[in-house]
CSV table of C-alpha atoms and ligand atoms in Angstrom, one decimal:
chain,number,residue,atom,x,y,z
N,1,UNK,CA,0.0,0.0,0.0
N,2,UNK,CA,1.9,3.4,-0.8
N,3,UNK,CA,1.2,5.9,1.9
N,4,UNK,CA,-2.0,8.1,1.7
N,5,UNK,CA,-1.9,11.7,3.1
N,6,UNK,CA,-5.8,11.8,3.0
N,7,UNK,CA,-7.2,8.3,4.4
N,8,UNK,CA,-10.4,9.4,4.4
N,9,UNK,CA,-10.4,9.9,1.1
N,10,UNK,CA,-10.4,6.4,-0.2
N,11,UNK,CA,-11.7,7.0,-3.8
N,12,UNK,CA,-11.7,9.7,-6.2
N,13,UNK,CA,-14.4,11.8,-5.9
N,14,UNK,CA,-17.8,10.9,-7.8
N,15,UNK,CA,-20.4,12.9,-9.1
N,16,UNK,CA,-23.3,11.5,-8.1
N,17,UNK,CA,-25.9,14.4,-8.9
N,18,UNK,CA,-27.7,17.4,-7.1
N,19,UNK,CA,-29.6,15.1,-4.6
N,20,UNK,CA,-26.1,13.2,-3.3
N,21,UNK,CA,-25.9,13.3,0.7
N,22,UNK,CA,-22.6,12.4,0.1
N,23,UNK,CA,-20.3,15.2,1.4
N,24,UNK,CA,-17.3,13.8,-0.5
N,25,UNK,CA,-19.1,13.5,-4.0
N,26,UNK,CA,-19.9,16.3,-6.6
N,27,UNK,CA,-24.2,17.6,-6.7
N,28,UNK,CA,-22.8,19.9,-10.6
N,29,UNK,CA,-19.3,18.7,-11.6
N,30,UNK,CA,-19.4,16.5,-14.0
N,31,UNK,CA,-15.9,16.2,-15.6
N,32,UNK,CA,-16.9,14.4,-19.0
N,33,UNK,CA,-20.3,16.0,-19.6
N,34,UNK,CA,-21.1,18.5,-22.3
N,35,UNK,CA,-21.8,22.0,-22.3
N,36,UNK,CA,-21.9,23.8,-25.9
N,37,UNK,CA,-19.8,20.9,-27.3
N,38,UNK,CA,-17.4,21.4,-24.4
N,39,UNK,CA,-16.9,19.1,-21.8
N,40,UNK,CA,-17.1,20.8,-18.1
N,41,UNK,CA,-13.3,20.4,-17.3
N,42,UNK,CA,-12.0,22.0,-21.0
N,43,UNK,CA,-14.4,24.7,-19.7
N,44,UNK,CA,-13.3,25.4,-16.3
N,45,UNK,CA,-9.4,24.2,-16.0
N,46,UNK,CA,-9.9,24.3,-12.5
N,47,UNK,CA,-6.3,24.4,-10.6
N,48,UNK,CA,-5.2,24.1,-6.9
N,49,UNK,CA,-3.4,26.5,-5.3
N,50,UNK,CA,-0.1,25.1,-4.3
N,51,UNK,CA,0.9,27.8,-1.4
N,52,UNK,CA,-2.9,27.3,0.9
N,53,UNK,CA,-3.6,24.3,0.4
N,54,UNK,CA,-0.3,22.4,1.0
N,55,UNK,CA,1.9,24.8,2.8
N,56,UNK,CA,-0.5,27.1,4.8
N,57,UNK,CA,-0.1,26.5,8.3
N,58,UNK,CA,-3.2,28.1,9.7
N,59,UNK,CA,-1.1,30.6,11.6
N,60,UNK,CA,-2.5,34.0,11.7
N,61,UNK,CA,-1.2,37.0,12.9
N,62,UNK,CA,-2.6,36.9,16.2
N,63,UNK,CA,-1.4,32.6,16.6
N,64,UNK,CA,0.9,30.2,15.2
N,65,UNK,CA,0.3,26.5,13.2
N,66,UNK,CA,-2.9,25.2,14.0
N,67,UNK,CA,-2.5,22.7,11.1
N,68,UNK,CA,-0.5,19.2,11.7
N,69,UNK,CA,-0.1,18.6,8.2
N,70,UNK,CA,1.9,14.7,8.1
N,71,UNK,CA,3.6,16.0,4.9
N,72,UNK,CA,5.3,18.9,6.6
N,73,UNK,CA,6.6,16.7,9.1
N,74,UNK,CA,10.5,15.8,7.6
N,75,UNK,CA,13.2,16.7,9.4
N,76,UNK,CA,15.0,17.2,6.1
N,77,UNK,CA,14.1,20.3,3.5
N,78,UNK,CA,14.2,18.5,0.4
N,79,UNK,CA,12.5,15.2,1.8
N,80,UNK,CA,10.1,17.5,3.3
N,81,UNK,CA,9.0,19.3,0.2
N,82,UNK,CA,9.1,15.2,-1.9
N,83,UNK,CA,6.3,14.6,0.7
N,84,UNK,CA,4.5,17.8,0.2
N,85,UNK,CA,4.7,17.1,-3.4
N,86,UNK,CA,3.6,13.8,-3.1
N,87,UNK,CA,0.8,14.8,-0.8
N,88,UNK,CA,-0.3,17.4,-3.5
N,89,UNK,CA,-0.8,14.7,-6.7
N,90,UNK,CA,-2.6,12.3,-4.1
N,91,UNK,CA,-5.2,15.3,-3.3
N,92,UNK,CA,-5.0,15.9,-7.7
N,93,UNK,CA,-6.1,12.9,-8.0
N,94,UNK,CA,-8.9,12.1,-6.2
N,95,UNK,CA,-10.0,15.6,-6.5
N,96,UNK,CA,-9.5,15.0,-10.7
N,97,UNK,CA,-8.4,18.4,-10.9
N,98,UNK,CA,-5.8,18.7,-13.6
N,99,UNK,CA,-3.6,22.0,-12.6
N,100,UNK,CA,-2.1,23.2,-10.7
N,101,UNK,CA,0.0,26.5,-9.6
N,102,UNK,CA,2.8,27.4,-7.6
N,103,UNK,CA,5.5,30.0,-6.4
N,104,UNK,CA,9.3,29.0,-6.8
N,105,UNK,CA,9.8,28.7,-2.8
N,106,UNK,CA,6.1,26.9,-2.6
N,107,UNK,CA,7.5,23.8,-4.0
N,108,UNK,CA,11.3,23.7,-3.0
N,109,UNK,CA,12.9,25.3,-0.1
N,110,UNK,CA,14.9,28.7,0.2
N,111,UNK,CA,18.5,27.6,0.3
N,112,UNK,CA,21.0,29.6,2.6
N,113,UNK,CA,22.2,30.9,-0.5
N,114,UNK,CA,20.6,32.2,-4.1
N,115,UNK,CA,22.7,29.4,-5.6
N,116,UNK,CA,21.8,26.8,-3.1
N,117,UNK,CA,17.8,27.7,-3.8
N,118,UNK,CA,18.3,27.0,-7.4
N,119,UNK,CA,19.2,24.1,-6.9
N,120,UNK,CA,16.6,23.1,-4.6
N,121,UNK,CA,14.4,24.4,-7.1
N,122,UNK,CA,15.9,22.4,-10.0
N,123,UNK,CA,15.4,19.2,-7.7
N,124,UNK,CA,11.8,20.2,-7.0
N,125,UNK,CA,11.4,20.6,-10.9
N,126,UNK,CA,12.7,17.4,-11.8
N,127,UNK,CA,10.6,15.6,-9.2
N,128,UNK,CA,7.5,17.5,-10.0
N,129,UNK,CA,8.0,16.6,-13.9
N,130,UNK,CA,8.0,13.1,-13.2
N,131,UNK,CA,5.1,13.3,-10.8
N,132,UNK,CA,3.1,14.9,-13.6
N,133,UNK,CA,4.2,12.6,-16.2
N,134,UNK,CA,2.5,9.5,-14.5
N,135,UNK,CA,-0.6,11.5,-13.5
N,136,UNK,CA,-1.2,13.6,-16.0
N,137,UNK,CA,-1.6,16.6,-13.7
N,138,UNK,CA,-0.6,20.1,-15.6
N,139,UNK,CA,1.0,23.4,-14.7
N,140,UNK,CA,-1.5,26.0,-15.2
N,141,UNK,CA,1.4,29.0,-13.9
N,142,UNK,CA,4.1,28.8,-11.9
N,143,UNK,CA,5.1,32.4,-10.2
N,144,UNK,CA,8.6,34.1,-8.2
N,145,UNK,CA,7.8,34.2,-4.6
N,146,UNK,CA,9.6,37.6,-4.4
N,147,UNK,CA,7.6,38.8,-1.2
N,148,UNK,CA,8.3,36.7,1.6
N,149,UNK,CA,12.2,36.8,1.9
N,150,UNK,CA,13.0,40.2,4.2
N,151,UNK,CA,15.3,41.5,1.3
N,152,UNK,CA,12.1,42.1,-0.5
N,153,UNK,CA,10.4,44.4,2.2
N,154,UNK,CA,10.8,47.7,-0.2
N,155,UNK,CA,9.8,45.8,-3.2
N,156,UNK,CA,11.1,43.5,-5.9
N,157,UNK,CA,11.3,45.1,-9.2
N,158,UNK,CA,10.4,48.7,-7.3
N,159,UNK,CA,13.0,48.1,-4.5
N,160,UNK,CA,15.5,51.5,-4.7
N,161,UNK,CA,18.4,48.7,-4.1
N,162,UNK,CA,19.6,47.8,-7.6
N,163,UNK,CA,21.1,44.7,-6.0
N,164,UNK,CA,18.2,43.5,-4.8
N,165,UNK,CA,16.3,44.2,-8.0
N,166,UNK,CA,18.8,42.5,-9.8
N,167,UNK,CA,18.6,39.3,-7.2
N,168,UNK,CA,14.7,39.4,-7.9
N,169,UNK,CA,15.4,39.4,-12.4
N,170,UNK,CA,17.8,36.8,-11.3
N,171,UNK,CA,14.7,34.9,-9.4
N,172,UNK,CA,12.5,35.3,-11.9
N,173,UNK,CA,14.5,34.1,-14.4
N,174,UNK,CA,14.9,30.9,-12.8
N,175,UNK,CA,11.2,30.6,-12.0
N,176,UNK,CA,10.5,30.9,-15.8
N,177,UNK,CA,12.6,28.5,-16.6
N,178,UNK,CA,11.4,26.1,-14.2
N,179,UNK,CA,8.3,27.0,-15.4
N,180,UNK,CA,8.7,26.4,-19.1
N,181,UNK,CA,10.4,23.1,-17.9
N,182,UNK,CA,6.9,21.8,-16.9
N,183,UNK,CA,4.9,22.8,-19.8
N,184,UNK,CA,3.3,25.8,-17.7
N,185,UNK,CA,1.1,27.3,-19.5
N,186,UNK,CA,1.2,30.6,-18.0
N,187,UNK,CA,3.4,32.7,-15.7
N,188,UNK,CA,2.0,35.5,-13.1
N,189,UNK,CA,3.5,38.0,-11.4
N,190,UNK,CA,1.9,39.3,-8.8
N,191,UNK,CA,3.4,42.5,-7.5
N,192,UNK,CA,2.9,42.3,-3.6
N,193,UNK,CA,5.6,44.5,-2.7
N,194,UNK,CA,5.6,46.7,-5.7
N,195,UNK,CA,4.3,49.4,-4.3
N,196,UNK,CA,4.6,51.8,-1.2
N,197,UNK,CA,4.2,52.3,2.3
N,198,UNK,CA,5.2,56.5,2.1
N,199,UNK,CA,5.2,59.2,-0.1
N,200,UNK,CA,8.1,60.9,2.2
N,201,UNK,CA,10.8,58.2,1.0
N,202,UNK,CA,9.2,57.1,-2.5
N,203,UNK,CA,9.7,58.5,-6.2
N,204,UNK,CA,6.9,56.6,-7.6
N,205,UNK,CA,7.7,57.4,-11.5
N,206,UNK,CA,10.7,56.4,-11.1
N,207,UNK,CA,9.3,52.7,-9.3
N,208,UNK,CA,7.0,52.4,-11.9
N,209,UNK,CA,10.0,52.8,-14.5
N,210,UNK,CA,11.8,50.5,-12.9
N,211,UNK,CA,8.9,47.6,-12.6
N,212,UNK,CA,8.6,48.5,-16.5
N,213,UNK,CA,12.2,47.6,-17.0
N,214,UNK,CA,12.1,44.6,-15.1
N,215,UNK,CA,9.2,43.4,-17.3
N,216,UNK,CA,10.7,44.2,-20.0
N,217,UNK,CA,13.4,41.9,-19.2
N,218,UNK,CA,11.0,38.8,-18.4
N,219,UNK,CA,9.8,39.5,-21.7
N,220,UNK,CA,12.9,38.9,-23.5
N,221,UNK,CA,14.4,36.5,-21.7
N,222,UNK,CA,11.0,34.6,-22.4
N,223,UNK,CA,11.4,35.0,-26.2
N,224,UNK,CA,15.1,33.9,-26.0
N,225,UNK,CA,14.1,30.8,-24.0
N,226,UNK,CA,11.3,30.1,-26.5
N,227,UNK,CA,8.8,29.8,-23.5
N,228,UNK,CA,5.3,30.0,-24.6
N,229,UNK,CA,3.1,30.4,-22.0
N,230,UNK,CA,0.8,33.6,-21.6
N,231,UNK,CA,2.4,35.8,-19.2
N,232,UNK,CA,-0.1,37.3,-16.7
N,233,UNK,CA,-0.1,40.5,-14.2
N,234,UNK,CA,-2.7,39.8,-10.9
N,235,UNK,CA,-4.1,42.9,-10.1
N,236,UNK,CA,-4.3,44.3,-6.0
N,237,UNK,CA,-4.9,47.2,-4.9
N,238,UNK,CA,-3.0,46.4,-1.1
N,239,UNK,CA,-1.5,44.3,1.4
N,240,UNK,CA,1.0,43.8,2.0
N,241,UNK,CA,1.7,47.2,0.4
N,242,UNK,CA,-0.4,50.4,1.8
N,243,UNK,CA,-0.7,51.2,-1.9
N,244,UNK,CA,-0.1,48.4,-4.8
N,245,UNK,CA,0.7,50.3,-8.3
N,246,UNK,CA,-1.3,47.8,-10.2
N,247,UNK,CA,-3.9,48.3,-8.2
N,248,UNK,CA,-7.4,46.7,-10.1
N,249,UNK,CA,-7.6,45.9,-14.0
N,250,UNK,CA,-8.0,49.5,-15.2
N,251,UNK,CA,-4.4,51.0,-13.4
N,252,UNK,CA,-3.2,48.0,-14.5
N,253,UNK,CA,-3.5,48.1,-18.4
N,254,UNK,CA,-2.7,51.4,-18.4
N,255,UNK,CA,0.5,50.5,-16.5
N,256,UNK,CA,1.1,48.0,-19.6
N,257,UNK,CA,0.0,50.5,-22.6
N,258,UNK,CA,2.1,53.2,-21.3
N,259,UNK,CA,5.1,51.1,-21.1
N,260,UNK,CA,4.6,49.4,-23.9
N,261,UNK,CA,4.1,46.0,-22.4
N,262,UNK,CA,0.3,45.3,-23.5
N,263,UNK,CA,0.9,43.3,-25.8
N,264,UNK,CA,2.9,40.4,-24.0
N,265,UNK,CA,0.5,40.3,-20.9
N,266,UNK,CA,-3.3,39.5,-20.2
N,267,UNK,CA,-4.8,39.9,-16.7
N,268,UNK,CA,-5.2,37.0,-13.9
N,269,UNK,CA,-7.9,38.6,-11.8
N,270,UNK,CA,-8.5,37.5,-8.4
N,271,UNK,CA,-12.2,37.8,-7.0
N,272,UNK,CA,-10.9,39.1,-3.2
N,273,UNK,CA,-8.9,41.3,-5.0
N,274,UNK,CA,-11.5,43.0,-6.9
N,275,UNK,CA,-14.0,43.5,-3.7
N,276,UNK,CA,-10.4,45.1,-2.1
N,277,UNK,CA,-10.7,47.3,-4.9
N,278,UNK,CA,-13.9,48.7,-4.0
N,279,UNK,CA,-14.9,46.6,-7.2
N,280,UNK,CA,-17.0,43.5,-7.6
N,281,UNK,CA,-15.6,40.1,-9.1
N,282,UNK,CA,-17.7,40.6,-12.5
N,283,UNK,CA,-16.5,44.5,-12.8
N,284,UNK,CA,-13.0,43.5,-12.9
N,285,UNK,CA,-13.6,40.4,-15.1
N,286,UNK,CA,-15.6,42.6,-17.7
N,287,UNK,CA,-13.0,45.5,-17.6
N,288,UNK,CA,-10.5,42.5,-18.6
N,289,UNK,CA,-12.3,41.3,-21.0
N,290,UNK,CA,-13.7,44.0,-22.5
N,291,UNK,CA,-9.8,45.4,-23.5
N,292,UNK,CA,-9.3,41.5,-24.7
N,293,UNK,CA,-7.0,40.9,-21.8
N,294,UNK,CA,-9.0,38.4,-19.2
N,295,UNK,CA,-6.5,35.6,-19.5
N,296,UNK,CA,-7.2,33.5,-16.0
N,297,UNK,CA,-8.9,34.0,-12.6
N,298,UNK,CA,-8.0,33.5,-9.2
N,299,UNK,CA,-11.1,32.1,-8.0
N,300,UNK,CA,-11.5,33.1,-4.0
N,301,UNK,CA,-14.1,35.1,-2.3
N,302,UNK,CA,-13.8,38.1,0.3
N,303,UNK,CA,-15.9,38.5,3.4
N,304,UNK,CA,-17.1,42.0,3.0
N,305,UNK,CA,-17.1,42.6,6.5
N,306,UNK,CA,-13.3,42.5,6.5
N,307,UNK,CA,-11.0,44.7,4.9
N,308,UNK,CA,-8.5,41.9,3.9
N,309,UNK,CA,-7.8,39.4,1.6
N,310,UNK,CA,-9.3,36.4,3.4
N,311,UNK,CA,-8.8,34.4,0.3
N,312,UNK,CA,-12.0,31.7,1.1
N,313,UNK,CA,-13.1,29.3,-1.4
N,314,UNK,CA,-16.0,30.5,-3.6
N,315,UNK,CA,-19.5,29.0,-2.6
N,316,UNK,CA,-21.6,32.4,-3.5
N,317,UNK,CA,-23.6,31.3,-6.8
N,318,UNK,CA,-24.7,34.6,-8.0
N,319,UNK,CA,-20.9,35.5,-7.9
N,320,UNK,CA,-19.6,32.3,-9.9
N,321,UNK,CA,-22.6,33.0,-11.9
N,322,UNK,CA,-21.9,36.4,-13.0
N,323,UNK,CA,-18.2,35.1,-13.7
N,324,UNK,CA,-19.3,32.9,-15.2
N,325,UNK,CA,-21.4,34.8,-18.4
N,326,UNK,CA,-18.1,36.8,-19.3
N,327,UNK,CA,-16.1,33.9,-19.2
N,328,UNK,CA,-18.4,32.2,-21.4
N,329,UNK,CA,-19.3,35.0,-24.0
N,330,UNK,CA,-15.7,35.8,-24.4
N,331,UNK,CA,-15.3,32.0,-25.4
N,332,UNK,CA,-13.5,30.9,-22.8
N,333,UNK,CA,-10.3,31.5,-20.2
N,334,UNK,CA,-7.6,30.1,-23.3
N,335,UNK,CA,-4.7,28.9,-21.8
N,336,UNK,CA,-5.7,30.3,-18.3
N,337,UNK,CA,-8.0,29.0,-16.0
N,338,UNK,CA,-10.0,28.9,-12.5
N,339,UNK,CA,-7.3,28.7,-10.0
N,340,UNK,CA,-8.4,28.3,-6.2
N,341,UNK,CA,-6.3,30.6,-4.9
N,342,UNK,CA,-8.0,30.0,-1.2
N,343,UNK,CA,-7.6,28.6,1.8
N,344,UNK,CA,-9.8,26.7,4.6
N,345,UNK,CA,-10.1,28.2,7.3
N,346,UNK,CA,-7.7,28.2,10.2
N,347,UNK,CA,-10.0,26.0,12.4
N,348,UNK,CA,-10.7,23.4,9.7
N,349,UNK,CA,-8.0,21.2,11.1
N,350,UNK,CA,-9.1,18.1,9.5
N,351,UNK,CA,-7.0,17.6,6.1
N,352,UNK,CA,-10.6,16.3,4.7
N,353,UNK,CA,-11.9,20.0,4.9
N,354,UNK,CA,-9.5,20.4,1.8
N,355,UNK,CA,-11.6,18.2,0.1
N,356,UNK,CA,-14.9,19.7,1.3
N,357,UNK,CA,-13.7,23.4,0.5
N,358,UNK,CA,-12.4,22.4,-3.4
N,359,UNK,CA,-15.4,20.2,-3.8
N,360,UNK,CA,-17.4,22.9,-3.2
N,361,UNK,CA,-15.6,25.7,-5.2
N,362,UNK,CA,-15.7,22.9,-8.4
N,363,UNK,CA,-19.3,22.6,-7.3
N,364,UNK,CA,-20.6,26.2,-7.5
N,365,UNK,CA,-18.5,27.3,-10.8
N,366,UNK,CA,-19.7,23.6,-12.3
N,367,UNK,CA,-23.7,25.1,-11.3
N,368,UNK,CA,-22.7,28.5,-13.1
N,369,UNK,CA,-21.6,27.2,-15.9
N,370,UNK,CA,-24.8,24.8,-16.3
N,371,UNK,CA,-26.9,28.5,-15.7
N,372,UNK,CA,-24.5,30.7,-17.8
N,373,UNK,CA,-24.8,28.4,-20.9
N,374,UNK,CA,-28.7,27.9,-20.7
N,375,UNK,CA,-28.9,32.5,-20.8
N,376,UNK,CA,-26.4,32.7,-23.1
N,377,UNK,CA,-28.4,30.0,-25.3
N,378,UNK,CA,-31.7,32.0,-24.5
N,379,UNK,CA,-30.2,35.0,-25.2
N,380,UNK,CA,-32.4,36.3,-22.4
N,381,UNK,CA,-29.6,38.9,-21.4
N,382,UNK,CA,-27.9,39.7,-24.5
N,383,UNK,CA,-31.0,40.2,-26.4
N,384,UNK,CA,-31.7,42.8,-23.8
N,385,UNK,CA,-28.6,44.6,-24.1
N,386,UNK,CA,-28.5,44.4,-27.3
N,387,UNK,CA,-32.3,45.9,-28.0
N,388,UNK,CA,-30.8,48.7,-25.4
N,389,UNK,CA,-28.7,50.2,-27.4
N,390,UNK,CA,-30.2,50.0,-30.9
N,391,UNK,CA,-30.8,53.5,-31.3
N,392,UNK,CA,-26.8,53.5,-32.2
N,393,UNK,CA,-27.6,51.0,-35.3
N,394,UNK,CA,-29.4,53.6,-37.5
N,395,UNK,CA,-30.2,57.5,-38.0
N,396,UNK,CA,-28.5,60.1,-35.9
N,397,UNK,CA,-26.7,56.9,-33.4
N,398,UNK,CA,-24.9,55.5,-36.8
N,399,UNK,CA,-23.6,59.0,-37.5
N,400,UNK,CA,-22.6,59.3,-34.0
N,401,UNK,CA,-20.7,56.3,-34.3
N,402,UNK,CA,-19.0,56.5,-37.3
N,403,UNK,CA,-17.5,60.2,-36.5
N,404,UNK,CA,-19.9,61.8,-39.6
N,405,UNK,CA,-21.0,64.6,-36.8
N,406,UNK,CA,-19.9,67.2,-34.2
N,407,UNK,CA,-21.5,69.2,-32.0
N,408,UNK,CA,-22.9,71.7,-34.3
N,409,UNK,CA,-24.4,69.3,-36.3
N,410,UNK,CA,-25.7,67.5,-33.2
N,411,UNK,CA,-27.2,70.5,-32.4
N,412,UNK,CA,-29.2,71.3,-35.2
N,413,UNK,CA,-30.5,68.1,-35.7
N,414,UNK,CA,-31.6,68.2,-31.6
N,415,UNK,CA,-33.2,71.7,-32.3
N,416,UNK,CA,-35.4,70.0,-35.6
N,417,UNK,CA,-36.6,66.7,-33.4
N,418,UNK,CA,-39.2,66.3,-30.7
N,419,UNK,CA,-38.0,65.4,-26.4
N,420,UNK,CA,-36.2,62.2,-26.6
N,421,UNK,CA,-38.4,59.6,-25.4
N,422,UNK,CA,-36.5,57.7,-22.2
N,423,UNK,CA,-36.7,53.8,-21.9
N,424,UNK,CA,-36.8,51.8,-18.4
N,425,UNK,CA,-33.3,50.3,-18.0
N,426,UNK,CA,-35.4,47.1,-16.1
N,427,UNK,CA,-33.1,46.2,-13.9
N,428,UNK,CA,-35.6,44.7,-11.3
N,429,UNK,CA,-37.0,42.8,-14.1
N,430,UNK,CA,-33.5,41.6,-15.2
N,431,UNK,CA,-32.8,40.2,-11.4
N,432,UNK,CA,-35.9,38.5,-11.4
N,433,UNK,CA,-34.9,36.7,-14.7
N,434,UNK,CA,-31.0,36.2,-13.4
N,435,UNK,CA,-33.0,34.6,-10.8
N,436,UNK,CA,-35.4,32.5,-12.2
N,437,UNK,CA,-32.2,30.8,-13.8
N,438,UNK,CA,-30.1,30.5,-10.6
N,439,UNK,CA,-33.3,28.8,-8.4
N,440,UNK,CA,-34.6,26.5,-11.2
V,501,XLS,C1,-1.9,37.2,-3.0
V,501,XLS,C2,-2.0,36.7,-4.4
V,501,XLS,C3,-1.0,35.6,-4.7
V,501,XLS,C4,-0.9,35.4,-6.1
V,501,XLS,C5,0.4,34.7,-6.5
V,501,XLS,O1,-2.8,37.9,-2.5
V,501,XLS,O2,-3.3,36.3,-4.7
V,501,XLS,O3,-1.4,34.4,-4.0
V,501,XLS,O4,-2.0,34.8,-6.7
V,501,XLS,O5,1.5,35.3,-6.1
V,502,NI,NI1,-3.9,35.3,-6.3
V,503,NI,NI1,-4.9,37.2,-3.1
């Protein structure tokens, strides 16, 4: 018998329908079935989050561990982080999620030394590609941890050391290669520490010059390593900075455009992110994907009652819903995907509630995507939309639209016409459709 991490997890979970009792099965996610010709995993690429769900602790700031996780348990780094890993496929598995994601120093420990954590890395890599050759289990990104290690305090690519910003290109360059080495399909970064704490000690131009440059770099050393995953920038608007420079979707491609990065990146957007914005989960997904640029989602929830990123799994069905529709209408996620980028909570002890927590995040997004296609086939909400703005199709809206008129013109043709006659927008009608789909 090889040695199981999560005995109470004897069998892959089944899908055993919307009435199931069983807690361990699936009610919506049906790997194999069709939706629009697609199968619900091609659709969804859900991925675990390597850093909460195997490495997290359950210490908070106010307490330490409250986890005993048995794969954390090694005296030794390396055999320690074989165990994680191995831990980590078994859950893949009898989860039958296919990604997963992961920072540099997630998978293999920090050495004393840059050199020495390269090469732990390299190990980590090399045991990790033979892991996913006999399961099958992708990388959907891997990421540079360049946030935890105290050199990093003022920032990676912003930090005013040009040491340390060159220890972080150095960093990153190994992640991408590490990353490319597993047939990633995308790499993130995720700027936690670009950003600042005070105006009294910060130039920001000059920071955001300097994050500019730095991307620049990972841009070419991706072309000259032929690496061709999608790379991706995860919006935040704080923690652990005061104030993140690419702080929601919108500062954040106009970071790219005026740097002329645009073009090599797409946006990971991360549901408790958005809410941190002051935003909702669908703004920031529609922003994205309206500029063509929603490329894969961190898919968490907030608790709006707390200002932080309490990164839970998302069970909210209106939410995973209303992800859902963009996702869908712009054709899909491509080579991104829904990553749970959350963790149980620090008093779910039980290595099982890692099961309960995915189950149910797979569960909810599965449900949308059952709702999303059935509107989208209806054309209950699009037909709206589209009636809404007809006026633009024809007369005076076509002119409009195709720069034939300017003010003057406008105005003469206002003074010839009658009042404008206004339409109801129907938004309480449009809820009470939303939710005659959601409670069917
Ligand atoms: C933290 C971020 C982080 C990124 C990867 O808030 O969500 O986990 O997804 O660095
Ligand atoms: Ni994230
Ligand atoms: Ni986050």
């Amino acid at each position: 018998m090889p040695k199981t991490y999560f005995p109470k997890v004897q069998k892959p979970i089944p899908f055993e329908g919307a009435e199931s009792k069983d807690p361990l099965s699936f009610r919506f996610y049906n790997k194999h079935q069709l939706v629009g010709g697609k199968t619900m995993s091609d659709h969804l690429r859900f991925s675990v989050a390597y850093w909460h769900t195997l490495m997290s602790s359950g210490s908070d700031i106010f307490g330490g561990a409250s986890f005993q996780r048995e794969w954390r348990t090694a005296a030794n780094p390396i055999d320690r982080a074989k165990e994680t890993m191995d831990a980590a496929f078994e859950l893949f598995g009898k989860l039958g999620i296919e990604y997963y994601c992961f920072h540099d120093r997630d998978i293999a420990p920090e050495g004393d030394t840059f050199a020495q954590s390269c090469r732990n890395l390299e190990t980590m890599v090399a045991y990790a590609k033979q892991l996913q050759k006999a399961t099958g289990v992708k990388l959907l990104w891997g990421t540079a941890n360049l946030f935890s290690h105290a050199m990093y305090s003022q920032g990676a690519g912003t930090n005013p050391n040009a040491h340390i910003m060159a220890t972080a290109a150095a960093q990153v360059k190994h992640a991408l290669e590490a990353t490319k080495e597993l047939g990633g399909e995308n790499y993130v970064f995720w700027g936690g520490r670009e950003g600042y704490e005070s105006l009294l000690n910060t130039d920001i131009k000059r920071e955001q010059e300097q994050m500019a440059r730095f991307l620049h770099m990972a841009v070419d050393y991706k072309k000259k390593i032929g690496f061709h995953g999608q790379f991706l920038i995860e919006p935040k608007p704080a923690e652990p900075m005061k104030h993140q420079y690419d702080s929601d979707a919108a500062a954040t491609l106009y970071f790219l455009q005026s740097h002329d990065l645009l073009e090599h990146f797409k946006l990971n957007i991360e549901a408790n992110h958005a809410t941190l914005a002051g935003h909702t989960f669908e703004h920031e997904l529609a922003v994205a994907s309206a500029a063509g640029k929603l490329g894969s989602v961190d898919a968490n929830r907030g608790d709006m009652l707390l200002g932080w990123d309490t990164d839970q799994f998302p069970t909210d069905i209106y939410s995973t819903t209303l992800a859902m529709l963009i996702i869908l209408k712009q054709n899909g996620l491509g080579s991104g995907g829904l990553n749970f980028d959350a963790k149980v909570r620090r008093s779910s002890v039980d290595p099982t509630d890692l099961f309960y927590a995915h189950i149910g995040g797979m569960d909810m997004f599965a449900k949308a995507l059952l709702i999303s296609q059935r509107i989208i086939e209806d054309k209950s909400l699009s037909g709206f939309i589209e009636e809404r703005y007809s006026s633009f199709k024809s007369g005076i809206g076509a002119k409009i639209m195709a720069g034939e008129v300017g003010l003057q013109d406008l105005e003469a043709w206002v003074l010839q016409n009658d009042a404008p006659v206004h339409q109801s927008a129907r938004q309480e009608m449009l809820e009470n459709l939303l939710n005659s789909y959601i409670v069917a």
